[in-house]
Short mmCIF file of C-alpha atoms in Angstrom, two decimals:
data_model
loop_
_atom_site.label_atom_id
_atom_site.label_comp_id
_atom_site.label_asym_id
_atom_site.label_seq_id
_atom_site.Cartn_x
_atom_site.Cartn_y
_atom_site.Cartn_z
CA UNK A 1237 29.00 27.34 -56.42
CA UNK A 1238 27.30 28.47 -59.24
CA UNK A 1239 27.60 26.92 -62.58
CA UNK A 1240 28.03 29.38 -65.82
CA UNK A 1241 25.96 28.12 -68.80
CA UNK A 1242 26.80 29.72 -72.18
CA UNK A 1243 23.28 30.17 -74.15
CA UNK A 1244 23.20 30.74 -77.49
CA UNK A 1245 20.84 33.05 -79.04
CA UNK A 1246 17.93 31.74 -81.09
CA UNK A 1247 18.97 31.10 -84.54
CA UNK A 1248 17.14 34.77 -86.96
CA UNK A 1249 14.49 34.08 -89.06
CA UNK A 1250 16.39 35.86 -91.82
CA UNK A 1251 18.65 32.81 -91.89
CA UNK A 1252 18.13 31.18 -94.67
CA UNK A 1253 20.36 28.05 -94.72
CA UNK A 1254 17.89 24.80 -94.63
CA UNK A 1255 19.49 23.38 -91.93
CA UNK A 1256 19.52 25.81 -89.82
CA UNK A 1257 17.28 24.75 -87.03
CA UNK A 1258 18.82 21.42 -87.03
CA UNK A 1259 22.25 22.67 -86.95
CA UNK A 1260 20.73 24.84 -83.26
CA UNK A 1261 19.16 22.40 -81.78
CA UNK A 1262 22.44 19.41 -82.29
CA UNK A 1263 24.64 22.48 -81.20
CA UNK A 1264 22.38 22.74 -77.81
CA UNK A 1265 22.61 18.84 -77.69
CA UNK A 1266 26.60 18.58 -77.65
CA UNK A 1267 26.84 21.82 -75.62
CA UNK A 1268 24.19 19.78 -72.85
CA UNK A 1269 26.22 16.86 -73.25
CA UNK A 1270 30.13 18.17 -72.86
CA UNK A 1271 31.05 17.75 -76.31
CA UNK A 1272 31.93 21.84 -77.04
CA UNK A 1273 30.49 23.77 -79.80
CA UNK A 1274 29.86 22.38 -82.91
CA UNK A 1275 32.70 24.39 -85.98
CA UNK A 1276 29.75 25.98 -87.63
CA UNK A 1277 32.37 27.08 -90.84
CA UNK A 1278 32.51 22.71 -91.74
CA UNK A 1279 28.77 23.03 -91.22
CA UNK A 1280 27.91 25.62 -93.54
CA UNK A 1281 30.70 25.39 -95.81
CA UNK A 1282 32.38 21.89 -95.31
CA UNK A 1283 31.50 18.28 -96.93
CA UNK A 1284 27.85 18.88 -96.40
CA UNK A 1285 28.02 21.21 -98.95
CA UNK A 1286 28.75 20.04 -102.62
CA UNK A 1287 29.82 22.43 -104.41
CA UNK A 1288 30.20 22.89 -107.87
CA UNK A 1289 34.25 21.99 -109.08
CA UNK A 1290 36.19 25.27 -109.67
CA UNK A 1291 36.96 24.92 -113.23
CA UNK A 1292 39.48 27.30 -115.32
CA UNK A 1293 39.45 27.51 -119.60
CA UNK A 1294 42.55 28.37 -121.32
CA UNK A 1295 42.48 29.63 -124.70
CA UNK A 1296 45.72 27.69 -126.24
CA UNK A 1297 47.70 28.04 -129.46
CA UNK A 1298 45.91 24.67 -130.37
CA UNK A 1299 42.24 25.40 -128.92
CA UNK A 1300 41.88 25.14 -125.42
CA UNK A 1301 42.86 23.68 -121.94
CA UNK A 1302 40.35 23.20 -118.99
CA UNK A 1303 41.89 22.29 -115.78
CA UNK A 1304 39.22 21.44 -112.64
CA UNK A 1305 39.67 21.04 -109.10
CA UNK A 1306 38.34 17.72 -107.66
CA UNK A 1307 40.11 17.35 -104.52
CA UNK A 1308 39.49 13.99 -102.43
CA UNK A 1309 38.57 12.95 -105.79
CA UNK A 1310 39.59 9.68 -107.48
CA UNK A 1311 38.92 8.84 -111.33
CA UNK A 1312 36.11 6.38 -111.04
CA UNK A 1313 34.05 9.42 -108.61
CA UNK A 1314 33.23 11.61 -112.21
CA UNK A 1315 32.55 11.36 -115.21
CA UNK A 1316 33.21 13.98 -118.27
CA UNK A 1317 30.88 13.55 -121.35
CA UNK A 1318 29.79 15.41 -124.84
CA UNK A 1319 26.49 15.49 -126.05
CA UNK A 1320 25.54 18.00 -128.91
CA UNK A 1321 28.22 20.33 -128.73
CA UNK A 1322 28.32 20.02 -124.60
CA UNK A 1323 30.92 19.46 -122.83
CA UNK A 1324 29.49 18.16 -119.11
CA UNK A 1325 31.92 17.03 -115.93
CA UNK A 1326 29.21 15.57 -113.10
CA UNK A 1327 29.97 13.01 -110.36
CA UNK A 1328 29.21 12.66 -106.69
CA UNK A 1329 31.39 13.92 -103.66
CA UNK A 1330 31.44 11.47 -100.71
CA UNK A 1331 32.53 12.21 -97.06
CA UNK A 1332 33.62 9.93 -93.84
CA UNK A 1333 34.62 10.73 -91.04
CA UNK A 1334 34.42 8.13 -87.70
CA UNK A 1335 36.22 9.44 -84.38
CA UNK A 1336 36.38 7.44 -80.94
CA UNK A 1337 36.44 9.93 -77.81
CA UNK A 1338 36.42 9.91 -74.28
CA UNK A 1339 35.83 12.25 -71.52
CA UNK A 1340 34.85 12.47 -68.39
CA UNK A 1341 34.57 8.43 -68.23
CA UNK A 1342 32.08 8.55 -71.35
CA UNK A 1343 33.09 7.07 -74.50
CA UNK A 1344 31.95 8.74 -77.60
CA UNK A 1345 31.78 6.94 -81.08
CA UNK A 1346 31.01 9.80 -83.93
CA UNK A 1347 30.47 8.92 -87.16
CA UNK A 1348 29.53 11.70 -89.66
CA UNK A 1349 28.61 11.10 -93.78
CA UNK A 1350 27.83 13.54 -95.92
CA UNK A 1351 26.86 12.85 -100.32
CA UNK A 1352 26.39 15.30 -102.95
CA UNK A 1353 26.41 15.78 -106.63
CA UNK A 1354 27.59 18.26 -108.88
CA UNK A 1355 27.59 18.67 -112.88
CA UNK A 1356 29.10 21.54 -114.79
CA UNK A 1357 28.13 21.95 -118.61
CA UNK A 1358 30.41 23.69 -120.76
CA UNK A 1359 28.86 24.80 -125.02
CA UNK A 1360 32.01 23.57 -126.99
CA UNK A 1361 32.52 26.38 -130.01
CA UNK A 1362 32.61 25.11 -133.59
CA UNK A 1363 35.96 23.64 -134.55
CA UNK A 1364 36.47 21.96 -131.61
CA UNK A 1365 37.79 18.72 -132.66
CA UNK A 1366 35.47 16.20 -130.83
CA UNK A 1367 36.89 12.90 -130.63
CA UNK A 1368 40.49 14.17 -130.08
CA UNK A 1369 39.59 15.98 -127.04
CA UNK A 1370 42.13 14.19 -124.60
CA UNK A 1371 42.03 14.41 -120.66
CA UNK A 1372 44.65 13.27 -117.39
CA UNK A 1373 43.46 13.27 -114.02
CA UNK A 1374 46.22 13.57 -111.58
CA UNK A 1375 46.87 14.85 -107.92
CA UNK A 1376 42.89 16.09 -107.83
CA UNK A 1377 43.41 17.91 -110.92
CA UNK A 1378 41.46 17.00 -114.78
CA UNK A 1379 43.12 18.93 -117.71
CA UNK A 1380 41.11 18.50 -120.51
CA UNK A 1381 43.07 19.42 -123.69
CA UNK A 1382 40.43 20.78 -126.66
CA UNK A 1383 41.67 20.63 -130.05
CA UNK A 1384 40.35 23.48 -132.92
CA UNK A 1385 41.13 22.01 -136.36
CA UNK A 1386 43.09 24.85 -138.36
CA UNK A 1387 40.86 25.84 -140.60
CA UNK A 1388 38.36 27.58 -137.73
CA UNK A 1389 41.13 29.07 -135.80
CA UNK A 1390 40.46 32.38 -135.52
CA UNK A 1391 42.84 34.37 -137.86
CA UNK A 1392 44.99 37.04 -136.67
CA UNK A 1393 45.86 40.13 -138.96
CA UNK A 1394 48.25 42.93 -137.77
CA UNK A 1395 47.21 45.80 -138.66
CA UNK A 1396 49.80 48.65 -139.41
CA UNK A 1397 49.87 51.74 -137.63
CA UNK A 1398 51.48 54.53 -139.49
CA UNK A 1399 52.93 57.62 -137.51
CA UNK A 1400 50.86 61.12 -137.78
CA UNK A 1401 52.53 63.59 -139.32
#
C-alpha cells in the first residue's frame, strides 16, 4: 500500500512575516514526525505577537476616562506614567504553555514561551489635573479617570435658532 503524504507548498516570497521560513520548516518537522499541522492563526496572531493594548478615551462631564484591555494581565506586568504632559502605559506580555503527549508509544513534552513589550503614549491636553489622575485595574481592565480643573473646561453656549419667516 501506498502511503499519502500531504506537501505543503513553499512558503511566497511576498510573505513578509519574519518568521516565516521558520514557521515552514517546524511545520514540515511536526508533519514528519506525527504531530499534525502546526494552527498557523496562534502563530501569526497569537502570544508571539505583542500587540499594542486596545485602549478607548472617553470624554466625561469631569475630563476624561481611558479604559485598556490587558488580558492575562496582572498589576505588577505594566506600568502607567506622565512625563511632560504624556500620558504612557508600557509593560511586557509573557506566555507559557507546557503540554505532555503521547502517541503512537512516543511521549512528547512541549514547552512553548513567548515575551513581548508594548508602550502606548497618550499627549494629555491642558487642564488635565495631573496628580489627581486616579486609576483601578480589575478583571484585565485599567480605567484611568482624568480630571480637567473647571476653569479649562470647554464652555458650552446654546445658541438660539429663531424660525424664518
Amino acid at each position: 500500500m501506498t502511503e499519502v503524504k500531504k506537501i505543503k507548498p513553499a512558503v511566497p516570497s511576498v510573505w513578509r512575516h519574519p518568521f516565516a521560513t521558520v514557521r515552514h520548516e517546524m511545520s514540515g518537522l511536526i508533519n514528519r514526525l506525527g504531530g499534525g499541522e502546526w494552527d498557523e492563526d496562534w502563530f501569526l496572531g497569537g502570544p508571539l505577537r505583542a500587540s499594542a493594548p486596545v485602549v478607548d478615551i472617553y470624554d466625561t462631564d469631569g475630563g476624561f476616562e481611558m479604559k485598556a484591555e490587558l488580558p492575562g494581565l496582572g498589576e505588577n506586568d505594566f506600568d502607567l506614567t506622565i512625563k511632560n504632559g504624556v500620558l504612557e502605559l508600557s509593560g511586557e506580555k509573557r506566555h507559557e504553555k507546557t503540554e505532555d503527549k503521547e502517541q503512537d508509544s512516543h511521549k512528547y513534552h512541549v514547552t512553548e514561551r513567548s515575551f513581548g513589550s508594548f508602550r502606548r503614549s497618550f499627549r494629555l491636553p491642558d487642564g488635565v489635573q495631573q496628580d489627581k489622575i486616579n486609576a483601578v485595574f480589575e478583571n484585565g481592565v485599567l480605567t484611568v479617570t482624568i480630571p480637567v480643573s473647571e476653569d479649562k473646561k470647554p464652555k458650552v453656549h446654546k445658541v438660539p435658532v429663531k424660525k424664518s419667516a
